[in-house]
mmCIF file of C-alpha atoms in Angstrom:
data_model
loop_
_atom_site.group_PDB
_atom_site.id
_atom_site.type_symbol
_atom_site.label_atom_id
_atom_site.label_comp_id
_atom_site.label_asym_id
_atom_site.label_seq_id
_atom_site.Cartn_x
_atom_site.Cartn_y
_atom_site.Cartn_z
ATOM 1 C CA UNK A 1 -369.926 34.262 127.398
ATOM 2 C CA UNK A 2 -369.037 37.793 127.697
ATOM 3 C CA UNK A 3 -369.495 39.712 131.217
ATOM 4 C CA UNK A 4 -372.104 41.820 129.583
ATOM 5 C CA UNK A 5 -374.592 39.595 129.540
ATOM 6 C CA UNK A 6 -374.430 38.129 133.235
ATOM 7 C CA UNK A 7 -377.035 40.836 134.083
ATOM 8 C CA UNK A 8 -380.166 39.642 131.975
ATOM 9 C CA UNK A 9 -382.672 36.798 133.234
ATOM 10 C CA UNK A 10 -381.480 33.563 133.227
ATOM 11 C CA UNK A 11 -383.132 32.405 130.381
ATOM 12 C CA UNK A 12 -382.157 34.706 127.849
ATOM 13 C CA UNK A 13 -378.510 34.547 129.649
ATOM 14 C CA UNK A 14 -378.763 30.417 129.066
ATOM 15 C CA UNK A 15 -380.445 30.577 125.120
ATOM 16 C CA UNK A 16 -377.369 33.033 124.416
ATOM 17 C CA UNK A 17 -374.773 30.906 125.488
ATOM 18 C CA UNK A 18 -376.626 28.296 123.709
ATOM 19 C CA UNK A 19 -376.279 30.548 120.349
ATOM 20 C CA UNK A 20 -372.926 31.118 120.692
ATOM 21 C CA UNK A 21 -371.938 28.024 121.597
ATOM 22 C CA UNK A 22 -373.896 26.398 118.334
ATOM 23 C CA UNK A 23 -373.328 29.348 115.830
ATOM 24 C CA UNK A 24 -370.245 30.859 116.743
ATOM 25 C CA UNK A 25 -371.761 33.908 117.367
ATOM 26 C CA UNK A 26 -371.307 36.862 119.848
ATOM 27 C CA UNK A 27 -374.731 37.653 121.915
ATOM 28 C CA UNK A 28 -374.968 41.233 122.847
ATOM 29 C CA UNK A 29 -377.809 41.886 124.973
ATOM 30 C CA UNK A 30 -380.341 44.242 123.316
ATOM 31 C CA UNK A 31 -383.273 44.741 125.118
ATOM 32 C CA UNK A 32 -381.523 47.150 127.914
ATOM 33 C CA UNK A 33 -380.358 50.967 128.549
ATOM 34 C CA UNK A 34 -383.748 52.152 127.501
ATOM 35 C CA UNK A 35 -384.803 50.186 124.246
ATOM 36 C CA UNK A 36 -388.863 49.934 124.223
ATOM 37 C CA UNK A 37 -389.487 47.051 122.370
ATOM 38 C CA UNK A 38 -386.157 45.332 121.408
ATOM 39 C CA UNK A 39 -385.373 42.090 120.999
ATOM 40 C CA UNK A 40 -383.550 40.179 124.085
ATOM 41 C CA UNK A 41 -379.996 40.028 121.744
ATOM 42 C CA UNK A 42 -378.225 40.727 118.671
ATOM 43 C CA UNK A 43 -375.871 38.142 117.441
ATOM 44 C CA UNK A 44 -373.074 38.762 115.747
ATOM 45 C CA UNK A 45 -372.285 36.077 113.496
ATOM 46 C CA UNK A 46 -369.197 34.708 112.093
ATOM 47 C CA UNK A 47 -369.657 35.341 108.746
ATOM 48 C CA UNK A 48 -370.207 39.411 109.659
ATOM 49 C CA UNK A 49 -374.040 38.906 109.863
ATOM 50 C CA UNK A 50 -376.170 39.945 112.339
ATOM 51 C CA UNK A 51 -379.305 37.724 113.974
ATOM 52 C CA UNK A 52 -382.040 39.673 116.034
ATOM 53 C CA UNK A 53 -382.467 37.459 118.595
ATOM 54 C CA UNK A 54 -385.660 36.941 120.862
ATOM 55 C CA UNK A 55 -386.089 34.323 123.984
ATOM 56 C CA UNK A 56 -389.593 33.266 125.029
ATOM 57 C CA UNK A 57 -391.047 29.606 126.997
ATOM 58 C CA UNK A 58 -393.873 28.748 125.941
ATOM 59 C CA UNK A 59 -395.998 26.447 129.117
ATOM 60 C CA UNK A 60 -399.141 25.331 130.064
ATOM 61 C CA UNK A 61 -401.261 27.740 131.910
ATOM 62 C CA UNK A 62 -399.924 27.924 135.816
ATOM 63 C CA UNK A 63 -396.907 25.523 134.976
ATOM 64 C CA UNK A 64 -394.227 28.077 135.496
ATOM 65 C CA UNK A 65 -396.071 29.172 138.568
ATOM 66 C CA UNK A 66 -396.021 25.867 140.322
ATOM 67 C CA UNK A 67 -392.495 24.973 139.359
ATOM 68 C CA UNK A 68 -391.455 28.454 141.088
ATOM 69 C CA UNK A 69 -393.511 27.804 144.135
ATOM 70 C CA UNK A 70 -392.424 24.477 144.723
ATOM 71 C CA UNK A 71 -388.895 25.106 143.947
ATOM 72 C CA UNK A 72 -388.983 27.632 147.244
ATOM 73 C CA UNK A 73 -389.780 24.736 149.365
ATOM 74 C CA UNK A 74 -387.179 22.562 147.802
ATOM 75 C CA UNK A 75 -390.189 20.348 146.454
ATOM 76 C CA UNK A 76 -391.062 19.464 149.873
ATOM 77 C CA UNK A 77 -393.288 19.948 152.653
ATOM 78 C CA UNK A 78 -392.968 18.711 156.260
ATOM 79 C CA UNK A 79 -394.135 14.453 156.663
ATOM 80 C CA UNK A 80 -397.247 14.720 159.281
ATOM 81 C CA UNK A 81 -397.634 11.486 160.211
ATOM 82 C CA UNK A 82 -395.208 7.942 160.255
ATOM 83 C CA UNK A 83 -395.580 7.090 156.751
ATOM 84 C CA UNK A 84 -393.098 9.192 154.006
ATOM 85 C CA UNK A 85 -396.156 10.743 151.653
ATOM 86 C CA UNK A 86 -395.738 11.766 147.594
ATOM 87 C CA UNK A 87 -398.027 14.942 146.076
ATOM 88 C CA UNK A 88 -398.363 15.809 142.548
ATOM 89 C CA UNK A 89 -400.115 19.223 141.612
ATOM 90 C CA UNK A 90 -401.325 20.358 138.504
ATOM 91 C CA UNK A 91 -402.685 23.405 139.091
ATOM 92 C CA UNK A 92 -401.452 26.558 141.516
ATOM 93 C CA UNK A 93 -404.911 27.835 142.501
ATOM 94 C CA UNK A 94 -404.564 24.527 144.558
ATOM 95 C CA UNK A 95 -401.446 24.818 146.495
ATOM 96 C CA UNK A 96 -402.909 27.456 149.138
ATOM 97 C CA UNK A 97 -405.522 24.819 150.421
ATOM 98 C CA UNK A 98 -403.735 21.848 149.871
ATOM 99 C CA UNK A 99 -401.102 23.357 151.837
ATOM 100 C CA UNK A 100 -403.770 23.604 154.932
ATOM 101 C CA UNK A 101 -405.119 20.101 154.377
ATOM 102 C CA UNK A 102 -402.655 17.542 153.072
ATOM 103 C CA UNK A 103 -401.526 16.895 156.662
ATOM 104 C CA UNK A 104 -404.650 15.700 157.824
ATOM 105 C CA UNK A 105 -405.901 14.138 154.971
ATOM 106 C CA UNK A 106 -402.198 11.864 154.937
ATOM 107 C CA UNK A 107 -403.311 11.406 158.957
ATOM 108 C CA UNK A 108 -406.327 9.815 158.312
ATOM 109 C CA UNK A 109 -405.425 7.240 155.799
ATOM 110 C CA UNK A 110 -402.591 6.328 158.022
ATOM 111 C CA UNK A 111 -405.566 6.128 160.354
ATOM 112 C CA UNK A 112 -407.362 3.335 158.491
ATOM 113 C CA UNK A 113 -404.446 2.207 156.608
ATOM 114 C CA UNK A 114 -404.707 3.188 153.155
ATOM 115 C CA UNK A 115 -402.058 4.810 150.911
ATOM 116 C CA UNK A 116 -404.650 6.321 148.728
ATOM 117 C CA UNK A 117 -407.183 9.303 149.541
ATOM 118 C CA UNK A 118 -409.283 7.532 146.449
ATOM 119 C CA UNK A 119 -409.965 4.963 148.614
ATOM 120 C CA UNK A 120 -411.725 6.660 151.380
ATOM 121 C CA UNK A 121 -413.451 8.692 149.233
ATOM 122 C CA UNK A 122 -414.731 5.639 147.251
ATOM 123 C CA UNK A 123 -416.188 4.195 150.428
ATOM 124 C CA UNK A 124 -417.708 7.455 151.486
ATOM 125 C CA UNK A 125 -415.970 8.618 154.478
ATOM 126 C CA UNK A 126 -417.597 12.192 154.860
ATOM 127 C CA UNK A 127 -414.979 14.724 154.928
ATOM 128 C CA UNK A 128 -414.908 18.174 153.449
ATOM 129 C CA UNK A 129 -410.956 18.194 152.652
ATOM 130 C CA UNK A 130 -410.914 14.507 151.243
ATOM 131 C CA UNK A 131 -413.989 15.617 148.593
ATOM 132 C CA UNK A 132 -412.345 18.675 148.003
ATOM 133 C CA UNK A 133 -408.715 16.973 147.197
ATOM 134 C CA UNK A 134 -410.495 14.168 145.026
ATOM 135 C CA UNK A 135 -413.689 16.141 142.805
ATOM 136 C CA UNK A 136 -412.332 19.425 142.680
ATOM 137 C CA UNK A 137 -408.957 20.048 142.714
ATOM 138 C CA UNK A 138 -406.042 19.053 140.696
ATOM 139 C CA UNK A 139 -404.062 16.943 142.968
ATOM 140 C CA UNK A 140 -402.755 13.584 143.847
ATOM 141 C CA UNK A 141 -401.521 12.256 146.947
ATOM 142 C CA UNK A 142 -399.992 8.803 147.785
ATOM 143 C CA UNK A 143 -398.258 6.886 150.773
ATOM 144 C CA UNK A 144 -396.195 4.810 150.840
ATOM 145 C CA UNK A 145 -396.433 2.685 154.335
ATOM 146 C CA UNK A 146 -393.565 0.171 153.746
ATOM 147 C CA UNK A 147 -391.686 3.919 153.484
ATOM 148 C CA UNK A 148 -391.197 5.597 157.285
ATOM 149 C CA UNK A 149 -391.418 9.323 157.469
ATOM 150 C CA UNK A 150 -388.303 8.906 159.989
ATOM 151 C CA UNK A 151 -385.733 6.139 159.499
ATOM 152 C CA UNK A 152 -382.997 6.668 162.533
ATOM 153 C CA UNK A 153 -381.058 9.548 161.458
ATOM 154 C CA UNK A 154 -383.132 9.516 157.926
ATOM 155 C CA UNK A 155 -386.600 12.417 157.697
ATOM 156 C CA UNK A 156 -388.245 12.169 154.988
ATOM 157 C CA UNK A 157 -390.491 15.095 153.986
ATOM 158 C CA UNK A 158 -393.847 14.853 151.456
ATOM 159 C CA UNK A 159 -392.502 15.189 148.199
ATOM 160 C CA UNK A 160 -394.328 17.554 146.374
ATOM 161 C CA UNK A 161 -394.296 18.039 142.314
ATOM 162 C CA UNK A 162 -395.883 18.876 139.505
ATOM 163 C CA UNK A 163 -398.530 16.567 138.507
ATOM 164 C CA UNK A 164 -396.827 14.023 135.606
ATOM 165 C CA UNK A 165 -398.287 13.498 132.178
ATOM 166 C CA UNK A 166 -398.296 10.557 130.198
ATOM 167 C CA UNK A 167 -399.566 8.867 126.419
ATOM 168 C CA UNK A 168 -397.740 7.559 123.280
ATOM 169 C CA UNK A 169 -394.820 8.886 121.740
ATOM 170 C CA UNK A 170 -394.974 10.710 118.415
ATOM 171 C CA UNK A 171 -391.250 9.841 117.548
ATOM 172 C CA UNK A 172 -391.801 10.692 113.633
ATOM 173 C CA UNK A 173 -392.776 13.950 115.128
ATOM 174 C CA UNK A 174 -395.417 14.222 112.588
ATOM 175 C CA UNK A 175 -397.415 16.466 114.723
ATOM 176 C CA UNK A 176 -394.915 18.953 115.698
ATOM 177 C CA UNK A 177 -396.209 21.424 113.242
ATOM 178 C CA UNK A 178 -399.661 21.023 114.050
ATOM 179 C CA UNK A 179 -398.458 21.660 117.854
ATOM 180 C CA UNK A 180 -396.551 25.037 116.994
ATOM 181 C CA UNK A 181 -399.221 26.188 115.117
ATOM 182 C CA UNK A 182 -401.533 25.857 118.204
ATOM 183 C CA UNK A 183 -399.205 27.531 120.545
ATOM 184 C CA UNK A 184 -398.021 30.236 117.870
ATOM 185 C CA UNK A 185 -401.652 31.552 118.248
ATOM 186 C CA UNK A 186 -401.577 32.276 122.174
ATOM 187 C CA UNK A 187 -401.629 35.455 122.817
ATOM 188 C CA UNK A 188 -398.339 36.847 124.120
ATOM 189 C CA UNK A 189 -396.976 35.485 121.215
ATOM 190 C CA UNK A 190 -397.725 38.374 118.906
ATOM 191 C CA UNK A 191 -395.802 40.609 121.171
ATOM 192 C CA UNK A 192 -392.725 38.214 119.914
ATOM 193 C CA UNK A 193 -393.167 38.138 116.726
ATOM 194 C CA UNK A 194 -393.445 41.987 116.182
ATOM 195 C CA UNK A 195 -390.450 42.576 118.529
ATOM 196 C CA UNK A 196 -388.563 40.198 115.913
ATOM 197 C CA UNK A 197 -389.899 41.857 112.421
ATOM 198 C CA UNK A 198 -389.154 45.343 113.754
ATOM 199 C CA UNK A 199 -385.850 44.358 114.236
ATOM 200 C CA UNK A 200 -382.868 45.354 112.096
ATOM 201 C CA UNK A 201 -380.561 42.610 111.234
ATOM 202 C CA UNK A 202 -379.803 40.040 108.350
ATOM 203 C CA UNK A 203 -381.068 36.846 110.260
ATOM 204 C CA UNK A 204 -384.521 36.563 112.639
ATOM 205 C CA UNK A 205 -383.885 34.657 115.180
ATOM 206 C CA UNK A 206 -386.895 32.646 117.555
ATOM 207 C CA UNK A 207 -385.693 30.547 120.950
ATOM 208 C CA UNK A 208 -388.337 28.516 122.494
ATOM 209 C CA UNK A 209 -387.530 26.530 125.560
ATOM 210 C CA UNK A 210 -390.186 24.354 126.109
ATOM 211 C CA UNK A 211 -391.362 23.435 129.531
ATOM 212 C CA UNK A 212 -392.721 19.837 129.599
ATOM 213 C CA UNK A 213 -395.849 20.819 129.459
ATOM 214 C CA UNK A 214 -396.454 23.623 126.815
ATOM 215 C CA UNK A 215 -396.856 20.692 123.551
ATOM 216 C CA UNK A 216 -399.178 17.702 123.476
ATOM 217 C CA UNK A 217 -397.705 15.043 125.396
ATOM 218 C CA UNK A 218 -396.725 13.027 122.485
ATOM 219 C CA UNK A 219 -394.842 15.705 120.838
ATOM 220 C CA UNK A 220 -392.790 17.270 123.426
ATOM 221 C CA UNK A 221 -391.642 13.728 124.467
ATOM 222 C CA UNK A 222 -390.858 12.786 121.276
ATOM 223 C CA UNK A 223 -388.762 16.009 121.107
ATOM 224 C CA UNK A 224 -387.058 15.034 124.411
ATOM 225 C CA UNK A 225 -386.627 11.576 124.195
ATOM 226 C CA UNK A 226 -385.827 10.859 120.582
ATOM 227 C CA UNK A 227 -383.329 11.590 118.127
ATOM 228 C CA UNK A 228 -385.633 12.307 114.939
ATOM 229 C CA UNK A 229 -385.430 15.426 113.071
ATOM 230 C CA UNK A 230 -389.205 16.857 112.072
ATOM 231 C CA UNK A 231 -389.807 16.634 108.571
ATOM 232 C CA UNK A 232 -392.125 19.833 107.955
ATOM 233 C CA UNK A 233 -391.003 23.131 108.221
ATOM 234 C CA UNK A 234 -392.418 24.915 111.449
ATOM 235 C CA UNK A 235 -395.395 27.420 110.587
ATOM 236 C CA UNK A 236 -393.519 30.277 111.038
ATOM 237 C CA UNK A 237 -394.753 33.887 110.500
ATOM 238 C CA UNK A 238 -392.773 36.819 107.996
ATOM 239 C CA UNK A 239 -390.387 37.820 108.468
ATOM 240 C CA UNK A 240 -388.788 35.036 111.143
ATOM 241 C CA UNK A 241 -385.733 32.495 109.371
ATOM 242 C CA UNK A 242 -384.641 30.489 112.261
ATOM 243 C CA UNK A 243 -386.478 28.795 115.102
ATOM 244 C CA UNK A 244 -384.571 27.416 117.711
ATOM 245 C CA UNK A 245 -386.633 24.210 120.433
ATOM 246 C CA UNK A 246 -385.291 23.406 123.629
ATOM 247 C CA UNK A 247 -387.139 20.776 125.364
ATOM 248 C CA UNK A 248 -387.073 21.007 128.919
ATOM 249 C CA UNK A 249 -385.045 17.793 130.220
ATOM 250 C CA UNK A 250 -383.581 16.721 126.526
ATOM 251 C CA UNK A 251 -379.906 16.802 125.841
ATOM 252 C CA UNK A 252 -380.022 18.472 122.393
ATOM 253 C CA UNK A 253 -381.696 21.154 121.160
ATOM 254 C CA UNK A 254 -383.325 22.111 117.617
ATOM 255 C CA UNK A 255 -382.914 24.403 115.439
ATOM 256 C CA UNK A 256 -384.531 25.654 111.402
ATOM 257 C CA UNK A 257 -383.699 27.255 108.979
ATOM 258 C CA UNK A 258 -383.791 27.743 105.169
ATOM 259 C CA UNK A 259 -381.890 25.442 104.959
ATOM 260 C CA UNK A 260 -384.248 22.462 107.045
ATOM 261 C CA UNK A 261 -383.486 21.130 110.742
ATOM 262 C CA UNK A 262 -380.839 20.260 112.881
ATOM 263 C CA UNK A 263 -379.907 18.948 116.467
ATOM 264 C CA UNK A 264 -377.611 19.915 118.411
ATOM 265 C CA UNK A 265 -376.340 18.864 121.575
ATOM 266 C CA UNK A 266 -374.958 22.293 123.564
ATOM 267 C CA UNK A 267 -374.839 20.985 126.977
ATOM 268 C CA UNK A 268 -371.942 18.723 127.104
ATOM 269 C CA UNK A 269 -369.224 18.221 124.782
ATOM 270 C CA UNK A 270 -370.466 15.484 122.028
ATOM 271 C CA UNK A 271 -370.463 16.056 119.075
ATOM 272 C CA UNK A 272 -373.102 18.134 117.116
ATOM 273 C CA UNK A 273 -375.268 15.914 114.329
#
């Protein structure tokens, strides 16, 4: 990876090397010393081609957000009471107030012994936080009692994530074009797609990392977990000729192109399929 490019974000930085290390290819990064409206790179190819090259993530509403708050914090907040405490969050309009209240909700089920908020909620206990945390927001919290906050030497803090998703599998990946199609028409996409088609060059390149979240659970785990190629092209507009998919946790990464799909596995040193 040249020097040049240590200076751009770290996702176009990472989709480049990616690129290169796939293709071949040289990134130079495009979208700097004054360009309005460039693509993140050119590639230089090793046939003599060039490939505009654009990076965007595509993720749930507030997904990015709450992965960059939580990653401040290390994923953790500070264990209030003697039990070590887990907190998933699916939304970040909720991290503010949960961030006030977890400590004394976690307090009083220690109080009365239960490692679920649910449950006090479910028998009524009348408490302004607890309703809050169960009917409105998009949190879940659990203790674990056999677990000790502090173990001698040993402090465990709350660990605190983004809430998990969960379903079947779609490992024929069958609805992976249905998926892309969906998330194609979200808005800031369009800025994307004309960056690409005003773009001079041979090859049009798209790179998508996909957070966990941005697909239908089915798809995206499919795509992270499995090894099947899709068998429909992606719904791609004019005048874009490569799209390149990487998953968020998987070990390869996909790409299309005339001439139909392939994986590849950039981040170690096996052997590309």
């Amino acid at each position: 990876m040249s020097e040049r490019n240590c200076n751009i974000p770290a996702d176009e930085r990472a989709a480049c090397q990616i690129a290169e290390r796939v293709l071949g290819a040289t990134a130079i990064p495009w979208d700097i010393d004054g360009r309005q409206g460039a693509v993140d790179a050119m590639l230089l190819l090793p046939s003599g081609k060039t490939a505009a090259f654009e990076v965007t993530k595509l993720a749930a509403d507030g997904a990015l957000q709450i992965d960059s708050i939580l990653a401040r914090v290390n994923h953790s907040w500070p264990s209030p009471g003697e039990w070590w405490w887990s907190i998933q969050i699916g939304s970040p309009f909720d991290i503010p107030k949960l961030r006030q209240c977890y400590a004394r909700i976690a307090l009083l089920c220690e109080q009365y012994g239960v490692d679920d908020p649910y449950a006090l909620w479910r028998a009524n206990y009348d408490d302004p936080d607890l309703s809050w945390l169960i009917e409105d927001s998009s949190a879940v919290m659990h203790g674990y009692p056999s677990v000790p906050a502090v173990d001698g030497d040993v402090k465990r803090d709350v660990m605190v994530v983004p809430r998990g998703r969960g379903g079947g599998v779609d490992r024929s990946l069958r609805g992976l074009q249905s998926a892309l199609n969906d998330a194609f028409r979200l808005p800031h996409m369009a800025r994307h797609f004309e960056k690409i088609a005003r773009a001079d060059a041979d090859e049009h390149h798209l790179f998508v990392p996909l957070h966990f979240t941005a697909l239908p659970f089915p798809v995206v785990y499919g795509l992270m977990e499995g090894d099947t190629l899709p068998l429909d092209p992606p719904p791609l507009p004019s005048p874009i000729t490569h799209l390149w998919l990487a998953p968020q946790f998987a070990k390869r990464v996909l790409l299309w192109s005339p001439g139909g799909w392939q994986q590849h596995f950039p981040y170690d040193s096996s052997p590309d399929s």
